[in-house]
Amino acid sequence: MNYNHPELRERLASEYVLGTLHGLARKRFQMLMRYDVGLRALVSEWEQRLAPVNDKLTPITPPKRVWKKIEQRLGFVEESGLTRFWNHLGIWRSLASLGSVLSIILAVYLVLFIKPVITVNQYVAVITNEQQQASWMITLDNVHPKAEVRVLNAQALPAGKDFELWMLPEKQQPVSLGLLSASQNRTLTLSSHLALEVLKAKGLAVSLEPSGGSMTGLPTGPVLYQGKVQPI
Amino acid sequence: MQDAEQLNHLLSLTALKDREAFSSLYQLTSANLFAIAMRIVKKESVAEDVLQDAFISVWNKAGDFNSNKGSVMAWMSSIVRYRSLDILRRNKTNVDYQQNEDEINEFTELNVSSLDSETLLTLKECLDLLEKDQRKSILLSFYEGLTHAELASRLSKPLGTVKSWIRRSLLQVRKCIEQ
């Protein structure tokens, strides 16, 4: 999917505002908006176009407690007596002790009787150039050892060169994740170990390398793009 | 509807962390915004949470609002709608479709009067140019936050049909409004 295509941008913005964009597509779109001023402007235009429909809803006065809670959350008012009681340390100490005992019982029960359920958590990294323009979007999850790479707006590759994607581990040298195309979406297959490491890495980077990628196993050309893996 | 100028003024003061202005903004807009949340999430307790979260956002992001790009009410209602959609999608069980089945026809038409805002009257004119079912899918989706698949099931139409209705209708509406 080419996120630079004007018609696609318009459609995604309109359906985001309407509410029909959902699931991963909606989350990806929200992530893209953070980096794309033009996309935010399209969304804002659609909000203004469709919002008048709300004028026809019959207003419903919310209960008074809503405003009270807003004031409390923003720290405008003193806590009530009940809240002070609620925040009293002694209560929580007692409850914590009871909670510890219960959690041990629960843990034993879970280990013995419940089969593990794997939750799929999605992650995304938007790779941007120095001007903070989004160039690729990479989606990953904690279950499948692969990275889906979508081209957003990458610059054309000079002849005889390739873009190489690197993971930047916290305290080790960069690790190559594969080559990126400037024009085509790709799926990079990762080892199970690497797939989990990527989610914990401090960042991703893309360097310009000789055709076929770096021969040394480390970036040799300039790092042109960077991004961070974030949960969505 | 509230006076747009007044809301602009109150939001500007809110951006400067004026609590009184923020309180007035709440008084003037919360009933309209609560209705939006109620329509999408259906449960009062959930809608209350949405409203709370939305006003916390308004307090924190009031400075981001740009009055050249539209109305305060549209900006605030969008904050409420997105928060409602987030919660709706996270917890689908909150929605009681059965309860709302009788309300579907309510969405077929927008009943306007000369007292309504010019932007609403223009939107109504443009929506009226759509086929009845297309108009219904746009309004149902906007009011209730239904996805394509949910719309298809509610209207008993194939998914592909609903998708192309939405796509074409939105294009048509934009062209019509811009004319």
GROMACS .gro file of C-alpha atoms in nm:
model
  411
    1MET     CA    1   0.000   0.000   0.000
    2ASN     CA    2   0.147   0.333  -0.102
    3TYR     CA    3   0.063   0.585   0.168
    4ASN     CA    4   0.172   0.869  -0.058
    5HIS     CA    5  -0.103   0.811  -0.306
    6PRO     CA    6  -0.337   1.111  -0.272
    7GLU     CA    7  -0.655   0.908  -0.325
    8LEU     CA    8  -0.554   0.650  -0.066
    9ARG     CA    9  -0.461   0.920   0.186
   10GLU     CA   10  -0.795   1.088   0.132
   11ARG     CA   11  -0.984   0.760   0.169
   12LEU     CA   12  -0.800   0.655   0.484
   13ALA     CA   13  -0.846   1.000   0.643
   14SER     CA   14  -1.218   1.006   0.563
   15GLU     CA   15  -1.277   0.654   0.691
   16TYR     CA   16  -1.070   0.720   1.002
   17VAL     CA   17  -1.296   1.012   1.084
   18LEU     CA   18  -1.613   0.828   0.986
   19GLY     CA   19  -1.514   0.536   1.208
   20THR     CA   20  -1.501   0.253   0.954
   21LEU     CA   21  -1.123   0.223   0.973
   22HIS     CA   22  -1.055  -0.025   1.251
   23GLY     CA   23  -0.813  -0.275   1.400
   24LEU     CA   24  -0.453  -0.269   1.289
   25ALA     CA   25  -0.528  -0.039   0.993
   26ARG     CA   26  -0.658   0.227   1.235
   27LYS     CA   27  -0.359   0.191   1.467
   28ARG     CA   28  -0.117   0.213   1.175
   29PHE     CA   29  -0.296   0.521   1.052
   30GLN     CA   30  -0.275   0.685   1.395
   31MET     CA   31   0.096   0.610   1.405
   32LEU     CA   32   0.145   0.760   1.058
   33MET     CA   33  -0.041   1.076   1.155
   34ARG     CA   34   0.220   1.146   1.422
   35TYR     CA   35   0.481   1.193   1.150
   36ASP     CA   36   0.271   1.327   0.868
   37VAL     CA   37   0.142   1.683   0.898
   38GLY     CA   38  -0.042   1.656   0.567
   39LEU     CA   39  -0.233   1.352   0.686
   40ARG     CA   40  -0.331   1.532   1.007
   41ALA     CA   41  -0.460   1.821   0.799
   42LEU     CA   42  -0.673   1.584   0.586
   43VAL     CA   43  -0.818   1.431   0.903
   44SER     CA   44  -0.893   1.772   1.048
   45GLU     CA   45  -1.075   1.871   0.726
   46TRP     CA   46  -1.290   1.559   0.743
   47GLU     CA   47  -1.365   1.620   1.110
   48GLN     CA   48  -1.495   1.964   1.022
   49ARG     CA   49  -1.698   1.827   0.728
   50LEU     CA   50  -1.877   1.554   0.922
   51ALA     CA   51  -1.901   1.700   1.272
   52PRO     CA   52  -2.219   1.903   1.205
   53VAL     CA   53  -2.410   1.572   1.204
   54ASN     CA   54  -2.359   1.570   1.581
   55ASP     CA   55  -2.574   1.883   1.610
   56LYS     CA   56  -2.879   1.662   1.563
   57LEU     CA   57  -2.816   1.448   1.869
   58THR     CA   58  -3.033   1.536   2.166
   59PRO     CA   59  -2.800   1.662   2.439
   60ILE     CA   60  -2.777   1.445   2.751
   61THR     CA   61  -2.658   1.615   3.068
   62PRO     CA   62  -2.390   1.399   3.228
   63PRO     CA   63  -2.409   1.326   3.604
   64LYS     CA   64  -2.236   1.581   3.829
   65ARG     CA   65  -1.980   1.323   3.938
   66VAL     CA   66  -1.813   1.341   3.595
   67TRP     CA   67  -1.698   1.700   3.646
   68LYS     CA   68  -1.594   1.621   4.004
   69LYS     CA   69  -1.376   1.336   3.879
   70ILE     CA   70  -1.221   1.558   3.611
   71GLU     CA   71  -1.137   1.817   3.878
   72GLN     CA   72  -0.984   1.547   4.095
   73ARG     CA   73  -0.781   1.397   3.812
   74LEU     CA   74  -0.642   1.738   3.722
   75GLY     CA   75  -0.566   1.814   4.086
   76PHE     CA   76  -0.807   2.112   4.105
   77VAL     CA   77  -0.965   1.996   4.432
   78GLU     CA   78  -0.857   1.839   4.760
   79GLU     CA   79  -0.922   1.470   4.792
   80SER     CA   80  -1.240   1.381   4.977
   81GLY     CA   81  -1.233   1.209   5.319
   82LEU     CA   82  -1.314   0.879   5.152
   83THR     CA   83  -1.027   0.919   4.908
   84ARG     CA   84  -0.788   0.996   5.197
   85PHE     CA   85  -0.909   0.682   5.371
   86TRP     CA   86  -0.863   0.491   5.048
   87ASN     CA   87  -0.508   0.616   5.018
   88HIS     CA   88  -0.419   0.527   5.376
   89LEU     CA   89  -0.097   0.323   5.380
   90GLY     CA   90  -0.205   0.075   5.651
   91ILE     CA   91  -0.500  -0.050   5.450
   92TRP     CA   92  -0.284  -0.119   5.152
   93ARG     CA   93  -0.020  -0.296   5.362
   94SER     CA   94  -0.281  -0.535   5.498
   95LEU     CA   95  -0.436  -0.586   5.158
   96ALA     CA   96  -0.094  -0.638   5.003
   97SER     CA   97  -0.015  -0.918   5.248
   98LEU     CA   98  -0.346  -1.086   5.176
   99GLY     CA   99  -0.291  -1.028   4.806
  100SER     CA  100   0.051  -1.194   4.817
  101VAL     CA  101  -0.094  -1.509   4.972
  102LEU     CA  102  -0.378  -1.518   4.720
  103SER     CA  103  -0.145  -1.463   4.427
  104ILE     CA  104   0.074  -1.754   4.534
  105ILE     CA  105  -0.233  -1.977   4.548
  106LEU     CA  106  -0.344  -1.846   4.209
  107ALA     CA  107   0.001  -1.895   4.057
  108VAL     CA  108   0.012  -2.258   4.172
  109TYR     CA  109  -0.336  -2.312   4.031
  110LEU     CA  110  -0.244  -2.154   3.698
  111VAL     CA  111   0.075  -2.354   3.662
  112LEU     CA  112  -0.100  -2.682   3.742
  113PHE     CA  113  -0.432  -2.647   3.566
  114ILE     CA  114  -0.436  -2.376   3.302
  115LYS     CA  115  -0.282  -2.404   2.957
  116PRO     CA  116  -0.093  -2.092   2.855
  117VAL     CA  117  -0.273  -1.847   2.630
  118ILE     CA  118  -0.049  -1.649   2.397
  119THR     CA  119  -0.145  -1.288   2.350
  120VAL     CA  120  -0.035  -1.131   2.026
  121ASN     CA  121   0.100  -0.782   2.086
  122GLN     CA  122   0.155  -0.563   1.783
  123TYR     CA  123   0.448  -0.325   1.740
  124VAL     CA  124   0.528  -0.067   1.479
  125ALA     CA  125   0.834   0.135   1.384
  126VAL     CA  126   0.811   0.436   1.156
  127ILE     CA  127   1.149   0.491   0.993
  128THR     CA  128   1.209   0.859   0.924
  129ASN     CA  129   1.479   1.062   0.751
  130GLU     CA  130   1.661   1.356   0.909
  131GLN     CA  131   1.368   1.585   0.830
  132GLN     CA  132   1.140   1.351   1.027
  133GLN     CA  133   0.956   1.244   0.711
  134ALA     CA  134   0.823   0.890   0.730
  135SER     CA  135   0.995   0.664   0.477
  136TRP     CA  136   0.907   0.308   0.580
  137MET     CA  137   0.668   0.157   0.830
  138ILE     CA  138   0.761  -0.175   0.988
  139THR     CA  139   0.510  -0.387   1.176
  140LEU     CA  140   0.608  -0.671   1.407
  141ASP     CA  141   0.452  -0.881   1.677
  142ASN     CA  142   0.572  -1.095   1.964
  143VAL     CA  143   0.460  -1.425   1.809
  144HIS     CA  144   0.556  -1.433   1.441
  145PRO     CA  145   0.929  -1.409   1.362
  146LYS     CA  146   0.901  -1.163   1.076
  147ALA     CA  147   0.888  -0.790   1.001
  148GLU     CA  148   0.640  -0.651   0.748
  149VAL     CA  149   0.793  -0.352   0.574
  150ARG     CA  150   0.578  -0.097   0.391
  151VAL     CA  151   0.733   0.169   0.176
  152LEU     CA  152   0.596   0.513   0.255
  153ASN     CA  153   0.823   0.768   0.097
  154ALA     CA  154   1.178   0.637   0.062
  155GLN     CA  155   1.422   0.820  -0.160
  156ALA     CA  156   1.530   0.640  -0.477
  157LEU     CA  157   1.840   0.423  -0.442
  158PRO     CA  158   2.161   0.529  -0.615
  159ALA     CA  159   2.282   0.271  -0.869
  160GLY     CA  160   2.485  -0.012  -0.717
  161LYS     CA  161   2.356   0.056  -0.365
  162ASP     CA  162   2.108  -0.101  -0.125
  163PHE     CA  163   1.929   0.013   0.189
  164GLU     CA  164   2.006  -0.213   0.486
  165LEU     CA  165   1.796  -0.225   0.801
  166TRP     CA  166   1.978  -0.256   1.135
  167MET     CA  167   1.861  -0.332   1.483
  168LEU     CA  168   2.044  -0.130   1.750
  169PRO     CA  169   2.060  -0.346   2.063
  170GLU     CA  170   2.099  -0.174   2.400
  171LYS     CA  171   2.464  -0.265   2.462
  172GLN     CA  172   2.581  -0.446   2.151
  173GLN     CA  173   2.677  -0.367   1.796
  174PRO     CA  174   2.409  -0.326   1.527
  175VAL     CA  175   2.259  -0.646   1.385
  176SER     CA  176   2.139  -0.661   1.025
  177LEU     CA  177   1.772  -0.742   0.971
  178GLY     CA  178   1.790  -0.743   0.591
  179LEU     CA  179   1.768  -0.520   0.286
  180LEU     CA  180   1.487  -0.274   0.222
  181SER     CA  181   1.344  -0.178  -0.112
  182ALA     CA  182   1.268   0.188  -0.187
  183SER     CA  183   0.969   0.093  -0.398
  184GLN     CA  184   0.827  -0.241  -0.288
  185ASN     CA  185   0.682  -0.371   0.036
  186ARG     CA  186   0.869  -0.666   0.183
  187THR     CA  187   0.845  -0.926   0.454
  188LEU     CA  188   1.174  -0.985   0.635
  189THR     CA  189   1.202  -1.327   0.795
  190LEU     CA  190   1.381  -1.319   1.130
  191SER     CA  191   1.507  -1.588   1.364
  192SER     CA  192   1.283  -1.636   1.670
  193HIS     CA  193   1.558  -1.495   1.891
  194LEU     CA  194   1.611  -1.190   1.671
  195ALA     CA  195   1.236  -1.126   1.644
  196LEU     CA  196   1.213  -1.090   2.023
  197GLU     CA  197   1.535  -0.888   2.046
  198VAL     CA  198   1.400  -0.634   1.795
  199LEU     CA  199   1.108  -0.555   2.024
  200LYS     CA  200   1.353  -0.466   2.303
  201ALA     CA  201   1.606  -0.281   2.085
  202LYS     CA  202   1.674   0.085   2.152
  203GLY     CA  203   1.614   0.163   1.787
  204LEU     CA  204   1.635   0.076   1.419
  205ALA     CA  205   1.850   0.238   1.155
  206VAL     CA  206   1.884   0.220   0.777
  207SER     CA  207   2.221   0.268   0.614
  208LEU     CA  208   2.326   0.298   0.252
  209GLU     CA  209   2.536  -0.005   0.160
  210PRO     CA  210   2.696  -0.158  -0.148
  211SER     CA  211   2.457  -0.368  -0.357
  212GLY     CA  212   2.376  -0.688  -0.165
  213GLY     CA  213   2.438  -0.529   0.175
  214SER     CA  214   2.733  -0.467   0.403
  215MET     CA  215   3.013  -0.721   0.364
  216THR     CA  216   3.142  -0.669   0.717
  217GLY     CA  217   2.826  -0.746   0.913
  218LEU     CA  218   2.822  -0.386   1.039
  219PRO     CA  219   2.701  -0.064   0.876
  220THR     CA  220   2.967   0.073   0.642
  221GLY     CA  221   2.774   0.353   0.471
  222PRO     CA  222   2.594   0.660   0.608
  223VAL     CA  223   2.292   0.606   0.835
  224LEU     CA  224   2.015   0.791   0.655
  225TYR     CA  225   1.705   0.684   0.844
  226GLN     CA  226   1.613   0.593   1.200
  227GLY     CA  227   1.311   0.475   1.394
  228LYS     CA  228   1.191   0.324   1.720
  229VAL     CA  229   0.988   0.011   1.779
  230GLN     CA  230   0.674   0.102   1.974
  231PRO     CA  231   0.381  -0.106   2.095
  232ILE     CA  232   0.046  -0.020   1.940
  233MET     CA  233  -2.578   2.526   1.965
  234GLN     CA  234  -2.326   2.729   2.153
  235ASP     CA  235  -2.179   3.048   2.027
  236ALA     CA  236  -1.868   2.953   1.832
  237GLU     CA  237  -1.689   3.274   1.929
  238GLN     CA  238  -1.754   3.211   2.296
  239LEU     CA  239  -1.620   2.855   2.274
  240ASN     CA  240  -1.312   2.981   2.092
  241HIS     CA  241  -1.250   3.232   2.366
  242LEU     CA  242  -1.299   2.976   2.644
  243LEU     CA  243  -1.068   2.726   2.477
  244SER     CA  244  -0.798   2.992   2.432
  245LEU     CA  245  -0.819   3.067   2.803
  246THR     CA  246  -0.813   2.694   2.880
  247ALA     CA  247  -0.487   2.672   2.685
  248LEU     CA  248  -0.353   2.927   2.935
  249LYS     CA  249  -0.468   2.695   3.217
  250ASP     CA  250  -0.762   2.913   3.323
  251ARG     CA  251  -0.972   2.676   3.535
  252GLU     CA  252  -1.279   2.894   3.534
  253ALA     CA  253  -1.284   2.909   3.155
  254PHE     CA  254  -1.237   2.532   3.142
  255SER     CA  255  -1.529   2.485   3.379
  256SER     CA  256  -1.749   2.710   3.161
  257LEU     CA  257  -1.638   2.518   2.854
  258TYR     CA  258  -1.748   2.199   3.027
  259GLN     CA  259  -2.083   2.349   3.125
  260LEU     CA  260  -2.151   2.460   2.769
  261THR     CA  261  -2.040   2.151   2.579
  262SER     CA  262  -2.062   1.846   2.806
  263ALA     CA  263  -2.427   1.761   2.731
  264ASN     CA  264  -2.366   1.757   2.354
  265LEU     CA  265  -2.043   1.561   2.395
  266PHE     CA  266  -2.198   1.315   2.638
  267ALA     CA  267  -2.472   1.243   2.382
  268ILE     CA  268  -2.204   1.159   2.123
  269ALA     CA  269  -2.030   0.919   2.360
  270MET     CA  270  -2.358   0.760   2.469
  271ARG     CA  271  -2.457   0.697   2.108
  272ILE     CA  272  -2.135   0.506   2.043
  273VAL     CA  273  -2.060   0.322   2.368
  274LYS     CA  274  -2.424   0.287   2.483
  275LYS     CA  275  -2.347   0.240   2.853
  276GLU     CA  276  -2.372   0.543   3.078
  277SER     CA  277  -2.081   0.445   3.303
  278VAL     CA  278  -1.856   0.394   2.999
  279ALA     CA  279  -1.970   0.722   2.842
  280GLU     CA  280  -1.884   0.898   3.170
  281ASP     CA  281  -1.530   0.760   3.150
  282VAL     CA  282  -1.506   0.874   2.787
  283LEU     CA  283  -1.615   1.225   2.881
  284GLN     CA  284  -1.366   1.241   3.166
  285ASP     CA  285  -1.079   1.126   2.944
  286ALA     CA  286  -1.185   1.364   2.668
  287PHE     CA  287  -1.187   1.668   2.896
  288ILE     CA  288  -0.849   1.573   3.040
  289SER     CA  289  -0.724   1.573   2.678
  290VAL     CA  290  -0.891   1.907   2.611
  291TRP     CA  291  -0.717   2.056   2.916
  292ASN     CA  292  -0.380   1.917   2.807
  293LYS     CA  293  -0.410   1.987   2.435
  294ALA     CA  294  -0.613   2.309   2.422
  295GLY     CA  295  -0.306   2.486   2.285
  296ASP     CA  296  -0.299   2.254   1.982
  297PHE     CA  297  -0.634   2.378   1.855
  298ASN     CA  298  -0.613   2.603   1.552
  299SER     CA  299  -0.924   2.817   1.508
  300ASN     CA  300  -0.834   2.884   1.143
  301LYS     CA  301  -0.895   2.520   1.067
  302GLY     CA  302  -1.241   2.482   1.212
  303SER     CA  303  -1.474   2.498   1.507
  304VAL     CA  304  -1.403   2.415   1.869
  305MET     CA  305  -1.711   2.195   1.884
  306ALA     CA  306  -1.595   1.984   1.587
  307TRP     CA  307  -1.251   1.949   1.746
  308MET     CA  308  -1.389   1.848   2.085
  309SER     CA  309  -1.648   1.612   1.941
  310SER     CA  310  -1.371   1.439   1.744
  311ILE     CA  311  -1.177   1.384   2.066
  312VAL     CA  312  -1.488   1.229   2.222
  313ARG     CA  313  -1.561   1.015   1.916
  314TYR     CA  314  -1.209   0.871   1.890
  315ARG     CA  315  -1.201   0.793   2.262
  316SER     CA  316  -1.544   0.629   2.233
  317LEU     CA  317  -1.430   0.424   1.933
  318ASP     CA  318  -1.116   0.313   2.118
  319ILE     CA  319  -1.324   0.186   2.408
  320LEU     CA  320  -1.594   0.039   2.186
  321ARG     CA  321  -1.341  -0.159   1.983
  322ARG     CA  322  -1.162  -0.278   2.296
  323ASN     CA  323  -1.478  -0.408   2.453
  324LYS     CA  324  -1.732  -0.502   2.192
  325THR     CA  325  -1.963  -0.665   2.446
  326ASN     CA  326  -2.076  -0.321   2.561
  327VAL     CA  327  -2.286  -0.278   2.252
  328ASP     CA  328  -2.639  -0.403   2.258
  329TYR     CA  329  -2.738  -0.410   1.893
  330GLN     CA  330  -3.079  -0.554   1.960
  331GLN     CA  331  -3.173  -0.255   2.165
  332ASN     CA  332  -3.100  -0.025   1.877
  333GLU     CA  333  -3.255  -0.219   1.593
  334ASP     CA  334  -3.566   0.001   1.600
  335GLU     CA  335  -3.355   0.311   1.577
  336ILE     CA  336  -3.209   0.231   1.237
  337ASN     CA  337  -3.469   0.432   1.048
  338GLU     CA  338  -3.387   0.732   1.259
  339PHE     CA  339  -3.059   0.745   1.074
  340THR     CA  340  -3.198   0.743   0.725
  341GLU     CA  341  -3.269   1.112   0.727
  342LEU     CA  342  -3.127   1.416   0.898
  343ASN     CA  343  -3.417   1.636   0.997
  344VAL     CA  344  -3.300   1.992   0.985
  345SER     CA  345  -3.465   2.326   1.038
  346SER     CA  346  -3.378   2.679   0.940
  347LEU     CA  347  -3.237   2.724   1.290
  348ASP     CA  348  -2.958   2.478   1.219
  349SER     CA  349  -2.608   2.591   1.133
  350GLU     CA  350  -2.515   2.661   0.774
  351THR     CA  351  -2.256   2.383   0.777
  352LEU     CA  352  -2.519   2.133   0.885
  353LEU     CA  353  -2.763   2.252   0.618
  354THR     CA  354  -2.493   2.213   0.351
  355LEU     CA  355  -2.401   1.868   0.477
  356LYS     CA  356  -2.767   1.769   0.478
  357GLU     CA  357  -2.805   1.885   0.116
  358CYS     CA  358  -2.504   1.678   0.017
  359LEU     CA  359  -2.617   1.370   0.208
  360ASP     CA  360  -2.957   1.400   0.042
  361LEU     CA  361  -2.790   1.351  -0.295
  362LEU     CA  362  -2.685   0.999  -0.190
  363GLU     CA  363  -2.900   0.689  -0.229
  364LYS     CA  364  -3.102   0.613   0.084
  365ASP     CA  365  -2.895   0.308   0.183
  366GLN     CA  366  -2.569   0.489   0.124
  367ARG     CA  367  -2.682   0.779   0.339
  368LYS     CA  368  -2.789   0.535   0.605
  369SER     CA  369  -2.450   0.364   0.610
  370ILE     CA  370  -2.266   0.696   0.645
  371LEU     CA  371  -2.490   0.815   0.928
  372LEU     CA  372  -2.496   0.480   1.107
  373SER     CA  373  -2.123   0.455   1.093
  374PHE     CA  374  -2.068   0.812   1.215
  375TYR     CA  375  -2.322   0.799   1.493
  376GLU     CA  376  -2.261   0.446   1.616
  377GLY     CA  377  -1.903   0.378   1.510
  378LEU     CA  378  -1.988   0.068   1.308
  379THR     CA  379  -1.720  -0.100   1.096
  380HIS     CA  380  -1.780  -0.214   0.738
  381ALA     CA  381  -1.858  -0.569   0.854
  382GLU     CA  382  -2.098  -0.449   1.120
  383LEU     CA  383  -2.273  -0.222   0.871
  384ALA     CA  384  -2.305  -0.511   0.624
  385SER     CA  385  -2.465  -0.724   0.892
  386ARG     CA  386  -2.695  -0.445   1.015
  387LEU     CA  387  -2.812  -0.358   0.663
  388SER     CA  388  -2.808  -0.720   0.535
  389LYS     CA  389  -2.587  -0.627   0.240
  390PRO     CA  390  -2.265  -0.787   0.111
  391LEU     CA  391  -1.947  -0.651   0.267
  392GLY     CA  392  -1.805  -0.544  -0.070
  393THR     CA  393  -2.116  -0.343  -0.148
  394VAL     CA  394  -2.101  -0.159   0.183
  395LYS     CA  395  -1.732  -0.085   0.138
  396SER     CA  396  -1.784   0.069  -0.203
  397TRP     CA  397  -2.090   0.262  -0.082
  398ILE     CA  398  -1.885   0.422   0.192
  399ARG     CA  399  -1.594   0.498  -0.035
  400ARG     CA  400  -1.807   0.653  -0.309
  401SER     CA  401  -2.040   0.834  -0.070
  402LEU     CA  402  -1.755   1.008   0.112
  403LEU     CA  403  -1.605   1.119  -0.217
  404GLN     CA  404  -1.940   1.250  -0.333
  405VAL     CA  405  -2.001   1.433  -0.006
  406ARG     CA  406  -1.662   1.603  -0.023
  407LYS     CA  407  -1.712   1.715  -0.381
  408CYS     CA  408  -2.061   1.842  -0.302
  409ILE     CA  409  -1.949   2.040   0.006
  410GLU     CA  410  -1.659   2.194  -0.183
  411GLN     CA  411  -1.877   2.314  -0.470
   0.00000   0.00000   0.00000
